[in-house]
Amino acid sequence: MKNAEFNTECIKWNKPYKEKFGVIPSIRDYACSREEYLEAMKKAVETGQPLETFLKKKIAPQNPDALI
């Protein structure tokens, strides 16, 4: 899925998601593809369950400023 198409679809689902859950989620927080993210957003809005029900969150590094 191209970036422009993804952004258009996100805009469509962000408003109802925010109305239900009070936040607009970001794909950067989840370990998934664009297609998986949009499908999960649709399910979240339709079922009233948060996005985390359908997608796994990315695990943040313990110290992102540490040198490797």
Short mmCIF file of N, CA and C in Angstrom, two decimals:
data_model
loop_
_atom_site.label_atom_id
_atom_site.label_comp_id
_atom_site.label_asym_id
_atom_site.label_seq_id
_atom_site.Cartn_x
_atom_site.Cartn_y
_atom_site.Cartn_z
N MET A 1 0.85 -1.17 0.00
CA MET A 1 0.00 0.00 0.00
C MET A 1 0.90 1.23 0.00
N LYS A 2 0.57 2.16 -0.88
CA LYS A 2 1.36 3.37 -0.99
C LYS A 2 1.06 4.32 0.17
N ASN A 3 2.02 5.19 0.45
CA ASN A 3 1.92 6.10 1.57
C ASN A 3 0.68 7.00 1.50
N ALA A 4 0.40 7.56 0.34
CA ALA A 4 -0.76 8.46 0.19
C ALA A 4 -2.06 7.73 0.46
N GLU A 5 -2.18 6.52 -0.05
CA GLU A 5 -3.38 5.72 0.18
C GLU A 5 -3.53 5.37 1.66
N PHE A 6 -2.42 5.01 2.28
CA PHE A 6 -2.44 4.68 3.71
C PHE A 6 -2.88 5.88 4.54
N ASN A 7 -2.31 7.04 4.25
CA ASN A 7 -2.66 8.26 5.00
C ASN A 7 -4.13 8.62 4.85
N THR A 8 -4.66 8.48 3.64
CA THR A 8 -6.07 8.77 3.40
C THR A 8 -6.96 7.85 4.22
N GLU A 9 -6.63 6.57 4.25
CA GLU A 9 -7.41 5.60 5.03
C GLU A 9 -7.30 5.87 6.53
N CYS A 10 -6.11 6.23 6.98
CA CYS A 10 -5.91 6.53 8.41
C CYS A 10 -6.78 7.70 8.84
N ILE A 11 -6.80 8.73 8.03
CA ILE A 11 -7.61 9.91 8.36
C ILE A 11 -9.07 9.51 8.55
N LYS A 12 -9.54 8.63 7.68
CA LYS A 12 -10.93 8.19 7.75
C LYS A 12 -11.24 7.46 9.06
N TRP A 13 -10.28 6.69 9.57
CA TRP A 13 -10.52 5.88 10.78
C TRP A 13 -10.06 6.55 12.07
N ASN A 14 -9.19 7.56 11.97
CA ASN A 14 -8.69 8.24 13.18
C ASN A 14 -9.81 8.94 13.95
N LYS A 15 -10.71 9.60 13.26
CA LYS A 15 -11.77 10.36 13.95
C LYS A 15 -12.68 9.45 14.77
N PRO A 16 -13.24 8.37 14.19
CA PRO A 16 -14.09 7.51 15.03
C PRO A 16 -13.31 6.83 16.14
N TYR A 17 -12.03 6.52 15.90
CA TYR A 17 -11.22 5.90 16.95
C TYR A 17 -11.04 6.89 18.11
N LYS A 18 -10.72 8.13 17.79
CA LYS A 18 -10.54 9.14 18.84
C LYS A 18 -11.83 9.37 19.61
N GLU A 19 -12.97 9.36 18.92
CA GLU A 19 -14.25 9.53 19.61
C GLU A 19 -14.50 8.41 20.62
N LYS A 20 -14.08 7.20 20.30
CA LYS A 20 -14.30 6.05 21.20
C LYS A 20 -13.26 5.96 22.31
N PHE A 21 -11.99 6.26 21.98
CA PHE A 21 -10.91 5.98 22.92
C PHE A 21 -10.15 7.21 23.41
N GLY A 22 -10.42 8.38 22.83
CA GLY A 22 -9.81 9.62 23.31
C GLY A 22 -8.40 9.88 22.81
N VAL A 23 -7.86 9.02 21.96
CA VAL A 23 -6.51 9.20 21.42
C VAL A 23 -6.49 8.81 19.95
N ILE A 24 -5.48 9.29 19.25
CA ILE A 24 -5.25 8.84 17.88
C ILE A 24 -3.97 8.01 17.92
N PRO A 25 -4.06 6.72 17.62
CA PRO A 25 -2.87 5.87 17.68
C PRO A 25 -1.92 6.14 16.51
N SER A 26 -0.70 5.62 16.63
CA SER A 26 0.30 5.76 15.58
C SER A 26 0.80 4.38 15.18
N ILE A 27 0.94 4.16 13.90
CA ILE A 27 1.46 2.88 13.42
C ILE A 27 2.87 2.62 13.95
N ARG A 28 3.60 3.68 14.26
CA ARG A 28 4.97 3.52 14.78
C ARG A 28 5.02 2.77 16.11
N ASP A 29 3.91 2.73 16.81
CA ASP A 29 3.86 2.06 18.10
C ASP A 29 3.56 0.57 18.00
N TYR A 30 3.31 0.08 16.81
CA TYR A 30 2.89 -1.32 16.63
C TYR A 30 3.79 -2.05 15.66
N ALA A 31 3.97 -3.33 15.90
CA ALA A 31 4.77 -4.20 15.04
C ALA A 31 3.84 -4.81 13.99
N CYS A 32 3.62 -4.09 12.89
CA CYS A 32 2.68 -4.56 11.87
C CYS A 32 2.91 -3.84 10.55
N SER A 33 2.27 -4.35 9.52
CA SER A 33 2.30 -3.70 8.22
C SER A 33 1.20 -2.64 8.17
N ARG A 34 1.21 -1.84 7.14
CA ARG A 34 0.16 -0.83 6.96
C ARG A 34 -1.21 -1.49 6.82
N GLU A 35 -1.25 -2.57 6.07
CA GLU A 35 -2.51 -3.27 5.85
C GLU A 35 -3.06 -3.85 7.16
N GLU A 36 -2.17 -4.44 7.95
CA GLU A 36 -2.59 -5.00 9.25
C GLU A 36 -3.09 -3.90 10.18
N TYR A 37 -2.40 -2.76 10.16
CA TYR A 37 -2.79 -1.64 11.01
C TYR A 37 -4.19 -1.14 10.66
N LEU A 38 -4.44 -0.94 9.37
CA LEU A 38 -5.76 -0.45 8.96
C LEU A 38 -6.86 -1.44 9.28
N GLU A 39 -6.61 -2.71 9.08
CA GLU A 39 -7.60 -3.74 9.40
C GLU A 39 -7.90 -3.73 10.90
N ALA A 40 -6.86 -3.58 11.71
CA ALA A 40 -7.05 -3.53 13.16
C ALA A 40 -7.80 -2.27 13.58
N MET A 41 -7.52 -1.14 12.92
CA MET A 41 -8.24 0.10 13.23
C MET A 41 -9.73 -0.08 12.97
N LYS A 42 -10.06 -0.69 11.82
CA LYS A 42 -11.46 -0.93 11.48
C LYS A 42 -12.13 -1.81 12.53
N LYS A 43 -11.45 -2.89 12.92
CA LYS A 43 -12.00 -3.80 13.93
C LYS A 43 -12.18 -3.09 15.26
N ALA A 44 -11.20 -2.27 15.63
CA ALA A 44 -11.27 -1.55 16.90
C ALA A 44 -12.48 -0.63 16.94
N VAL A 45 -12.69 0.11 15.88
CA VAL A 45 -13.83 1.04 15.82
C VAL A 45 -15.15 0.26 15.82
N GLU A 46 -15.20 -0.79 15.03
CA GLU A 46 -16.45 -1.56 14.90
C GLU A 46 -16.81 -2.33 16.16
N THR A 47 -15.80 -2.84 16.89
CA THR A 47 -16.08 -3.66 18.07
C THR A 47 -16.02 -2.88 19.38
N GLY A 48 -15.42 -1.67 19.35
CA GLY A 48 -15.28 -0.90 20.58
C GLY A 48 -14.15 -1.39 21.47
N GLN A 49 -13.24 -2.17 20.90
CA GLN A 49 -12.07 -2.66 21.64
C GLN A 49 -10.85 -1.88 21.18
N PRO A 50 -9.90 -1.61 22.09
CA PRO A 50 -8.73 -0.83 21.71
C PRO A 50 -7.84 -1.58 20.71
N LEU A 51 -7.03 -0.82 20.02
CA LEU A 51 -6.15 -1.35 18.99
C LEU A 51 -5.23 -2.45 19.52
N GLU A 52 -4.82 -2.33 20.77
CA GLU A 52 -3.93 -3.32 21.38
C GLU A 52 -4.55 -4.72 21.43
N THR A 53 -5.85 -4.80 21.30
CA THR A 53 -6.53 -6.09 21.28
C THR A 53 -6.17 -6.86 20.01
N PHE A 54 -5.88 -6.14 18.95
CA PHE A 54 -5.65 -6.75 17.64
C PHE A 54 -4.20 -6.71 17.18
N LEU A 55 -3.39 -5.83 17.76
CA LEU A 55 -1.99 -5.69 17.35
C LEU A 55 -1.07 -5.73 18.55
N LYS A 56 0.16 -6.19 18.33
CA LYS A 56 1.17 -6.17 19.39
C LYS A 56 1.91 -4.84 19.34
N LYS A 57 2.13 -4.27 20.52
CA LYS A 57 2.91 -3.04 20.63
C LYS A 57 4.38 -3.37 20.42
N LYS A 58 5.12 -2.42 19.85
CA LYS A 58 6.57 -2.57 19.74
C LYS A 58 7.15 -2.43 21.13
N ILE A 59 8.22 -3.13 21.37
CA ILE A 59 8.89 -3.04 22.66
C ILE A 59 9.95 -1.94 22.55
N ALA A 60 9.84 -0.96 23.41
CA ALA A 60 10.79 0.15 23.41
C ALA A 60 12.09 -0.31 24.03
N PRO A 61 13.23 0.14 23.50
CA PRO A 61 14.51 -0.22 24.11
C PRO A 61 14.62 0.38 25.51
N GLN A 62 15.36 -0.27 26.36
CA GLN A 62 15.52 0.19 27.74
C GLN A 62 16.17 1.58 27.80
N ASN A 63 17.17 1.78 26.98
CA ASN A 63 17.86 3.06 26.96
C ASN A 63 18.15 3.44 25.52
N PRO A 64 17.22 4.16 24.87
CA PRO A 64 17.40 4.47 23.45
C PRO A 64 18.60 5.36 23.14
N ASP A 65 19.16 6.04 24.16
CA ASP A 65 20.30 6.91 23.93
C ASP A 65 21.65 6.20 24.12
N ALA A 66 21.59 4.95 24.53
CA ALA A 66 22.82 4.20 24.78
C ALA A 66 23.55 3.89 23.47
N LEU A 67 24.86 3.88 23.54
CA LEU A 67 25.66 3.52 22.38
C LEU A 67 25.73 2.01 22.27
N ILE A 68 25.71 1.55 21.03
CA ILE A 68 25.79 0.08 20.83
C ILE A 68 27.21 -0.29 20.51
#
